[in-house]
């Protein structure tokens, strides 16, 4: 793509210059990052709790796999995808902590309402409501994290925010499974909703907007004239790295979101007797046991991958900024054989061990890819750049991934006579090969990143 010589004209020098070290004390930065990480974690708790509840919901409401995929992905992504863009544009000028605080209260309220569902339609509408709330979380948070952190720690700071994904997945699966065993799947939604409302209040009262601090570089950038949506899109599109990077992230999200709703179902259907026997030996029900195990698997693997990815990227980027993209590229490629062997493993322990490695590989990208996106985007367009990438992630990954895997599972199980167990196994394996296209896109983005940083 030819770079427009006037693409960055509307932005001042304050927008294009690297930000100085944040003026906040180390103690406040740690506190603020703790609050943001908590909100990011609750974001994923409320998004993922439905995954461990999929089988009891499916049985009580008499649903097919494609409907479970729709509840986990398409229904949630419908408004999450399209509302993220205008909210991000508002976040470029608005008070980001208040936007985030409002978002967490809204999605937590709708999560609680999911527990009242008596039909597929009602549950779909409530999941849409959760998506409406969560649309206001990540783009403002990415922008805020960048303003809190020094530039040389950007990948690590964004990796810390990204750690909310494995933490949320771990807690959502563990809490959801245990509460479902004790009190039923409806109670699990209620329990997961309460912390979000409290966190929203804390964020609104204690998080500082860096733009309101006259001694912070963000205040200078905020004082310069903004750009319209069309101009913002033109500026970002002039960066050849931007679109391949976003599509690469979206395709890896297609895999992870597509797998999420069906991992527990895979173990119930393929390894059911072994899961039930192991759970009984520990005095647990199968759902509670599997929730804890899958949650720990996701948490340990995800946290390890997120922290390792951020550390490796910041370290290697000192000599080659392309590390922000190269590390996720090779991790995506390596994930294919690891996941395939995991789903063909003969026992639960061997499958889980390989899935921990798979989680590490998948989480390596969290910090580096968004650090790359935030680095090539001008400061006044960081929330917008994040929202555009998340638009792709939500539409392709969250919106299409789960329902596609569910539909393929139904086709293989019913149309091809494989049965529910083998249908879900091979649907999950087939979807993993999408990582080949993600690898190609990441490598393409890597070739142009240095030029975009210098341009």
Coordinates of C-alpha atoms in Angstrom, one line a residue:
X1 CA 0.0 0.0 0.0
X2 CA 1.4 3.4 -1.0
X3 CA 1.9 5.7 2.0
X4 CA 0.2 9.1 1.7
X5 CA 2.7 11.9 2.4
X6 CA 0.0 14.0 4.0
X7 CA -1.6 11.2 6.0
X8 CA -0.5 12.5 9.4
X9 CA -0.9 16.2 8.7
X10 CA -3.9 16.8 11.0
X11 CA -1.8 15.5 14.0
X12 CA 0.5 17.8 15.9
X13 CA 4.0 17.0 17.0
X14 CA 2.7 16.1 20.4
X15 CA 0.7 13.3 18.8
X16 CA 3.6 11.8 16.9
X17 CA 6.3 12.1 19.4
X18 CA 6.9 9.3 21.8
X19 CA 5.3 10.0 25.2
X20 CA 7.5 10.8 28.1
X21 CA 7.7 8.8 31.3
X22 CA 4.3 9.0 33.1
X23 CA 4.2 11.5 36.0
X24 CA 2.3 9.1 38.3
X25 CA 4.1 7.6 41.2
X26 CA 5.1 4.0 41.0
X27 CA 2.7 3.2 43.8
X28 CA -0.3 4.8 42.0
X29 CA 0.6 3.2 38.7
X30 CA 0.6 -0.2 40.4
X31 CA -2.7 0.5 42.0
X32 CA -4.3 1.7 38.8
X33 CA -3.0 -1.3 36.8
X34 CA -4.4 -3.5 39.6
X35 CA -7.8 -2.0 39.2
X36 CA -7.7 -2.2 35.4
X37 CA -6.5 -5.8 35.6
X38 CA -9.3 -6.6 38.0
X39 CA -11.9 -5.2 35.5
X40 CA -10.2 -7.0 32.6
X41 CA -10.5 -10.2 34.6
X42 CA -14.1 -9.7 35.4
X43 CA -14.7 -8.9 31.7
X44 CA -13.6 -12.4 30.8
X45 CA -15.3 -14.1 33.9
X46 CA -18.7 -12.8 32.7
X47 CA -17.9 -13.7 29.1
X48 CA -16.6 -17.2 29.7
X49 CA -18.7 -18.5 32.5
X50 CA -21.2 -19.6 30.0
X51 CA -18.6 -22.1 28.6
X52 CA -18.6 -24.3 31.6
X53 CA -22.4 -24.0 31.9
X54 CA -22.9 -25.0 28.3
X55 CA -23.9 -28.6 28.9
X56 CA -26.5 -28.0 31.7
X57 CA -27.9 -25.0 29.7
X58 CA -28.1 -27.2 26.6
X59 CA -29.8 -30.0 28.4
X60 CA -32.4 -27.8 30.3
X61 CA -33.3 -25.6 27.4
X62 CA -32.9 -28.4 24.8
X63 CA -30.4 -26.6 22.6
X64 CA -28.2 -27.7 19.7
X65 CA -24.4 -27.0 19.5
X66 CA -24.9 -24.2 17.0
X67 CA -27.2 -22.4 19.6
X68 CA -24.6 -22.8 22.3
X69 CA -22.1 -21.3 19.8
X70 CA -24.5 -18.4 19.1
X71 CA -24.9 -17.7 22.9
X72 CA -21.2 -17.8 23.5
X73 CA -20.2 -15.9 20.4
X74 CA -22.6 -14.4 17.9
X75 CA -25.2 -13.1 20.4
X76 CA -22.5 -11.5 22.5
X77 CA -20.5 -10.1 19.6
X78 CA -23.5 -8.6 17.7
X79 CA -23.5 -5.3 19.6
X80 CA -20.0 -5.7 21.1
X81 CA -18.6 -5.5 17.6
X82 CA -20.4 -2.4 16.4
X83 CA -20.6 -0.4 19.6
X84 CA -16.8 -0.7 20.2
X85 CA -16.0 1.8 17.4
X86 CA -18.2 4.8 18.6
X87 CA -17.3 4.2 22.2
X88 CA -13.6 4.2 21.2
X89 CA -14.0 7.5 19.3
X90 CA -15.6 9.0 22.4
X91 CA -12.7 7.6 24.5
X92 CA -10.3 9.7 22.5
X93 CA -11.8 12.8 24.0
X94 CA -13.8 11.6 27.0
X95 CA -13.0 10.5 30.6
X96 CA -11.7 7.0 30.1
X97 CA -12.0 5.8 33.7
X98 CA -15.7 6.8 33.8
X99 CA -16.3 5.0 30.5
X100 CA -14.8 1.8 31.8
X101 CA -16.6 2.1 35.1
X102 CA -20.0 2.5 33.4
X103 CA -19.2 -0.4 31.1
X104 CA -18.4 -2.9 33.9
X105 CA -21.6 -2.0 35.8
X106 CA -23.8 -2.5 32.6
X107 CA -22.3 -5.9 31.6
X108 CA -22.5 -7.2 35.2
X109 CA -26.2 -6.3 35.4
X110 CA -26.9 -8.2 32.2
X111 CA -24.8 -11.2 33.4
X112 CA -27.1 -11.4 36.4
X113 CA -30.2 -11.3 34.2
X114 CA -28.9 -14.4 32.3
X115 CA -29.6 -16.4 35.4
X116 CA -33.4 -15.7 34.9
X117 CA -33.5 -17.2 31.4
X118 CA -36.3 -19.6 30.6
X119 CA -35.8 -19.7 26.9
X120 CA -33.1 -19.5 24.2
X121 CA -34.5 -16.1 23.0
X122 CA -34.3 -14.5 26.4
X123 CA -30.8 -15.8 27.0
X124 CA -29.7 -14.4 23.6
X125 CA -31.1 -11.0 24.5
X126 CA -29.3 -10.9 27.8
X127 CA -26.0 -12.0 26.2
X128 CA -26.4 -9.1 23.7
X129 CA -26.7 -6.9 26.8
X130 CA -23.5 -8.3 28.2
X131 CA -21.8 -7.5 24.8
X132 CA -23.2 -3.9 24.9
X133 CA -21.5 -3.3 28.3
X134 CA -18.2 -5.0 27.4
X135 CA -17.9 -2.9 24.3
X136 CA -16.8 0.0 26.5
X137 CA -14.0 -1.8 28.3
X138 CA -11.0 -2.8 26.1
X139 CA -10.4 0.2 23.7
X140 CA -10.4 2.8 26.5
X141 CA -8.4 0.5 28.7
X142 CA -5.7 0.0 26.1
X143 CA -5.4 3.7 25.6
X144 CA -5.3 4.3 29.4
X145 CA -2.7 1.6 30.1
X146 CA -0.4 3.2 27.4
X147 CA -0.7 6.6 29.2
X148 CA 0.0 5.1 32.6
X149 CA 3.1 3.1 31.5
X150 CA 6.5 4.3 30.3
X151 CA 7.1 3.6 26.6
X152 CA 9.8 1.0 27.2
X153 CA 7.4 -1.0 29.3
X154 CA 4.5 -0.8 26.9
X155 CA 4.4 -4.5 25.9
X156 CA 4.7 -5.6 29.5
X157 CA 2.0 -3.3 30.6
X158 CA -0.4 -4.4 27.9
X159 CA 0.5 -8.0 28.7
X160 CA -0.5 -7.4 32.3
X161 CA -3.8 -6.1 31.0
X162 CA -4.0 -9.1 28.8
X163 CA -3.5 -11.3 31.8
X164 CA -7.1 -10.6 32.6
X165 CA -8.1 -13.1 29.8
X166 CA -6.5 -16.2 31.4
X167 CA -7.4 -15.1 34.9
X168 CA -11.0 -14.5 33.8
X169 CA -11.1 -17.8 32.0
X170 CA -9.8 -19.6 35.0
X171 CA -12.1 -18.0 37.5
X172 CA -15.1 -18.1 35.2
X173 CA -14.7 -21.9 34.6
X174 CA -13.8 -22.7 38.2
X175 CA -16.5 -20.5 39.9
X176 CA -19.1 -21.4 37.3
X177 CA -18.5 -25.1 37.6
X178 CA -18.5 -25.2 41.4
X179 CA -21.6 -22.9 41.8
X180 CA -23.4 -24.8 39.1
X181 CA -22.8 -28.1 41.1
X182 CA -23.9 -26.6 44.4
X183 CA -26.7 -24.2 43.4
X184 CA -27.4 -24.7 39.7
X185 CA -26.3 -22.9 36.6
X186 CA -28.5 -19.9 37.1
X187 CA -26.9 -19.1 40.4
X188 CA -23.5 -19.1 38.7
X189 CA -24.5 -16.0 36.7
X190 CA -25.6 -14.2 39.8
X191 CA -22.4 -14.9 41.7
X192 CA -20.2 -13.7 38.8
X193 CA -22.1 -10.4 38.4
X194 CA -21.6 -9.0 41.9
X195 CA -17.9 -8.2 41.8
X196 CA -18.2 -6.3 38.6
X197 CA -20.7 -3.8 40.1
X198 CA -18.3 -3.2 43.0
X199 CA -15.3 -2.8 40.7
X200 CA -17.1 -0.3 38.6
X201 CA -17.7 1.9 41.6
X202 CA -14.1 1.7 42.7
X203 CA -12.9 2.6 39.2
X204 CA -15.2 5.6 39.0
X205 CA -14.0 7.0 42.3
X206 CA -10.3 6.3 42.2
X207 CA -8.9 6.1 38.7
X208 CA -7.3 9.3 37.4
X209 CA -7.7 10.5 33.8
X210 CA -4.1 11.3 32.7
X211 CA -5.4 14.0 30.3
X212 CA -6.5 16.0 33.3
X213 CA -3.0 16.2 34.6
X214 CA -1.3 19.2 33.0
X215 CA 2.2 17.7 33.6
X216 CA 1.4 14.5 31.7
X217 CA 2.2 14.2 27.9
X218 CA -1.4 13.0 27.3
X219 CA -2.7 16.4 28.3
X220 CA -0.7 18.1 25.5
X221 CA -1.9 15.5 22.9
X222 CA -5.5 16.0 24.2
X223 CA -5.3 19.7 23.7
X224 CA -4.5 19.5 20.0
X225 CA -7.4 19.4 17.4
X226 CA -8.9 15.9 16.9
X227 CA -9.5 14.2 13.6
X228 CA -12.8 12.8 12.3
X229 CA -13.6 9.2 11.8
X230 CA -12.8 9.2 8.1
X231 CA -9.5 10.9 8.5
X232 CA -8.6 8.6 11.4
X233 CA -9.3 5.6 9.2
X234 CA -7.2 7.1 6.4
X235 CA -4.2 7.7 8.8
X236 CA -4.3 4.2 10.1
X237 CA -4.8 2.6 6.7
X238 CA -1.7 4.4 5.5
X239 CA 0.2 2.1 7.8
X240 CA 0.8 -1.2 5.8
X241 CA 1.2 -3.1 9.0
X242 CA -2.1 -2.2 10.5
X243 CA -4.6 -4.4 8.5
X244 CA -2.6 -7.6 8.3
X245 CA -1.8 -7.3 12.0
X246 CA -5.5 -6.9 12.9
X247 CA -6.6 -9.7 10.6
X248 CA -4.0 -12.0 12.1
X249 CA -5.2 -11.3 15.6
X250 CA -8.8 -11.9 14.4
X251 CA -8.0 -15.3 13.0
X252 CA -6.2 -16.4 16.2
X253 CA -9.3 -15.2 18.0
X254 CA -11.5 -17.3 15.7
X255 CA -9.7 -20.3 17.0
X256 CA -9.6 -19.5 20.7
X257 CA -13.2 -18.2 20.8
X258 CA -14.4 -21.1 18.6
X259 CA -12.8 -23.6 21.0
X260 CA -13.9 -22.0 24.2
X261 CA -17.6 -23.1 24.4
X262 CA -16.8 -26.7 23.5
X263 CA -13.7 -27.6 25.4
X264 CA -15.7 -28.8 28.5
X265 CA -18.2 -30.5 26.1
X266 CA -15.3 -32.3 24.5
X267 CA -14.2 -33.8 27.8
X268 CA -17.7 -34.7 28.9
X269 CA -18.4 -36.5 25.6
X270 CA -15.0 -38.1 24.9
X271 CA -13.7 -38.7 28.3
X272 CA -16.9 -38.6 30.3
X273 CA -16.5 -41.8 32.4
X274 CA -12.9 -40.9 33.3
X275 CA -13.9 -37.4 34.3
X276 CA -16.8 -38.6 36.4
X277 CA -14.7 -41.3 38.1
X278 CA -11.9 -38.8 38.9
X279 CA -14.4 -36.2 40.2
X280 CA -16.1 -38.8 42.4
X281 CA -12.8 -39.9 43.9
X282 CA -12.3 -36.3 45.0
X283 CA -15.9 -35.9 46.3
X284 CA -16.9 -33.5 43.5
X285 CA -19.4 -33.5 40.8
X286 CA -18.1 -33.7 37.2
X287 CA -18.9 -30.1 36.3
X288 CA -17.2 -28.7 39.3
X289 CA -14.2 -30.9 38.8
X290 CA -13.9 -30.1 35.2
X291 CA -14.4 -26.4 35.8
X292 CA -11.6 -26.3 38.3
X293 CA -9.2 -28.3 36.1
X294 CA -9.9 -26.4 32.9
X295 CA -9.8 -23.1 34.8
X296 CA -6.4 -24.0 36.2
X297 CA -5.2 -25.2 32.8
X298 CA -6.3 -21.9 31.2
X299 CA -5.0 -19.8 34.0
X300 CA -1.6 -21.4 34.4
X301 CA -1.0 -21.7 30.7
X302 CA -2.5 -18.3 29.9
X303 CA -0.7 -16.3 32.6
X304 CA 2.6 -18.0 31.8
X305 CA 2.2 -17.2 28.1
X306 CA 1.1 -13.6 28.7
X307 CA 3.9 -12.7 31.0
X308 CA 6.5 -14.6 28.9
X309 CA 5.3 -13.0 25.7
X310 CA 5.4 -9.5 27.1
X311 CA 8.9 -10.0 28.6
X312 CA 10.3 -11.6 25.5
X313 CA 8.9 -8.9 23.2
X314 CA 10.2 -6.0 25.3
X315 CA 13.6 -7.7 25.5
X316 CA 14.0 -8.6 21.9
X317 CA 12.4 -5.3 20.7
X318 CA 15.4 -3.5 22.1
X319 CA 17.3 -4.7 19.0
X320 CA 14.4 -5.5 16.6
X321 CA 10.9 -4.1 16.9
X322 CA 9.6 -6.8 14.6
X323 CA 9.7 -9.1 17.7
X324 CA 6.3 -7.7 18.6
X325 CA 4.9 -9.6 15.6
X326 CA 7.4 -12.4 15.0
X327 CA 6.8 -14.0 18.4
X328 CA 3.0 -14.3 17.9
X329 CA 3.6 -15.6 14.3
X330 CA 5.7 -18.6 15.3
X331 CA 3.5 -19.3 18.3
X332 CA 0.5 -19.5 16.1
X333 CA 2.2 -22.0 13.8
X334 CA 3.4 -24.2 16.6
X335 CA -0.1 -24.3 18.2
X336 CA -1.5 -26.5 15.3
X337 CA 0.4 -29.8 16.0
X338 CA 0.2 -29.3 19.8
X339 CA -3.6 -28.9 19.8
X340 CA -4.2 -31.7 17.3
X341 CA -2.2 -34.2 19.4
X342 CA -4.0 -33.0 22.6
X343 CA -7.4 -33.8 21.2
X344 CA -6.2 -37.2 20.0
X345 CA -4.6 -38.1 23.4
X346 CA -6.0 -41.3 25.0
X347 CA -6.5 -39.9 28.5
X348 CA -7.5 -36.8 30.4
X349 CA -4.1 -36.1 32.0
X350 CA -2.2 -36.3 28.7
X351 CA -4.8 -34.1 26.9
X352 CA -4.7 -31.5 29.7
X353 CA -0.9 -31.4 29.7
X354 CA -0.7 -30.7 26.0
X355 CA -3.5 -28.1 26.3
X356 CA -1.5 -26.2 28.9
X357 CA 1.3 -25.9 26.4
X358 CA -1.3 -24.8 23.8
X359 CA -2.6 -22.1 26.2
X360 CA 0.9 -20.8 26.6
X361 CA 1.4 -20.6 22.9
X362 CA -1.9 -18.8 22.4
X363 CA -1.3 -16.3 25.2
X364 CA 2.1 -15.3 23.9
X365 CA 0.5 -12.8 21.6
X366 CA -1.5 -10.8 24.1
X367 CA 1.0 -8.1 24.9
X368 CA 3.2 -8.0 21.8
X369 CA 0.5 -7.7 19.1
X370 CA -1.3 -4.8 20.9
X371 CA 2.0 -3.2 21.7
X372 CA 2.7 -3.3 18.0
X373 CA -0.6 -1.7 17.2
X374 CA -0.3 1.0 19.9
X375 CA 3.2 1.8 18.7
X376 CA 2.3 2.4 15.0
X377 CA -0.8 4.4 15.9
X378 CA -0.6 8.1 16.8
X379 CA -1.4 8.8 20.4
X380 CA -4.7 10.5 19.7
X381 CA -5.8 7.4 17.7
X382 CA -4.8 4.6 20.0
X383 CA -8.3 3.8 21.3
X384 CA -9.6 4.0 17.8
X385 CA -6.8 1.6 16.5
X386 CA -7.6 -0.8 19.4
X387 CA -11.4 -0.6 18.6
X388 CA -10.8 -1.3 14.9
X389 CA -8.7 -4.4 15.7
X390 CA -11.3 -5.5 18.3
X391 CA -14.0 -5.0 15.6
X392 CA -12.2 -7.6 13.5
X393 CA -11.6 -9.8 16.5
X394 CA -15.2 -9.7 17.6
X395 CA -16.7 -10.1 14.1
X396 CA -14.5 -12.9 12.9
X397 CA -13.4 -14.4 16.2
X398 CA -16.2 -14.0 18.6
X399 CA -19.1 -13.6 16.1
X400 CA -18.2 -16.3 13.6
X401 CA -15.8 -18.7 15.5
X402 CA -18.1 -20.4 18.1
X403 CA -21.1 -20.7 15.8
X404 CA -18.9 -22.1 13.0
X405 CA -17.3 -24.7 15.2
X406 CA -20.8 -25.6 16.6
X407 CA -22.3 -25.9 13.2
X408 CA -19.5 -28.1 11.9
X409 CA -19.8 -30.2 15.0
X410 CA -23.6 -30.7 14.3
X411 CA -22.8 -31.5 10.7
X412 CA -20.2 -34.1 11.5
X413 CA -22.2 -35.6 14.4
X414 CA -25.6 -35.7 12.7
X415 CA -25.0 -35.3 9.0
X416 CA -22.0 -37.6 8.8
X417 CA -23.1 -39.9 11.6
X418 CA -20.0 -39.5 13.7
X419 CA -21.9 -39.0 17.0
X420 CA -21.7 -36.0 19.3
X421 CA -18.2 -36.9 20.7
X422 CA -16.3 -37.4 17.5
X423 CA -18.2 -34.5 15.8
X424 CA -16.9 -32.0 18.4
X425 CA -13.4 -33.5 18.4
X426 CA -12.9 -33.1 14.6
X427 CA -14.7 -29.8 14.4
X428 CA -12.2 -28.4 17.0
X429 CA -9.2 -29.9 15.3
X430 CA -10.2 -28.6 11.8
X431 CA -10.7 -25.1 13.1
X432 CA -7.1 -25.0 14.5
X433 CA -5.7 -25.0 11.0
X434 CA -6.9 -21.4 10.5
X435 CA -3.7 -20.6 12.4
X436 CA -1.8 -21.1 9.1
X437 CA -3.5 -18.0 7.7
X438 CA -2.8 -16.1 10.9
X439 CA 0.9 -17.0 10.6
X440 CA 1.0 -15.7 7.0
X441 CA -0.6 -12.4 7.9
X442 CA 1.7 -11.9 10.9
X443 CA 4.8 -12.5 8.7
X444 CA 3.4 -10.0 6.2
X445 CA 2.9 -7.4 8.9
X446 CA 6.4 -8.0 10.3
X447 CA 8.0 -6.9 7.0
X448 CA 6.5 -3.4 7.1
X449 CA 6.6 -2.6 10.8
X450 CA 9.9 -0.9 10.9
X451 CA 8.9 1.5 8.1
X452 CA 5.6 2.3 9.9
X453 CA 7.4 3.1 13.1
X454 CA 9.8 5.5 11.3
X455 CA 7.1 7.0 9.0

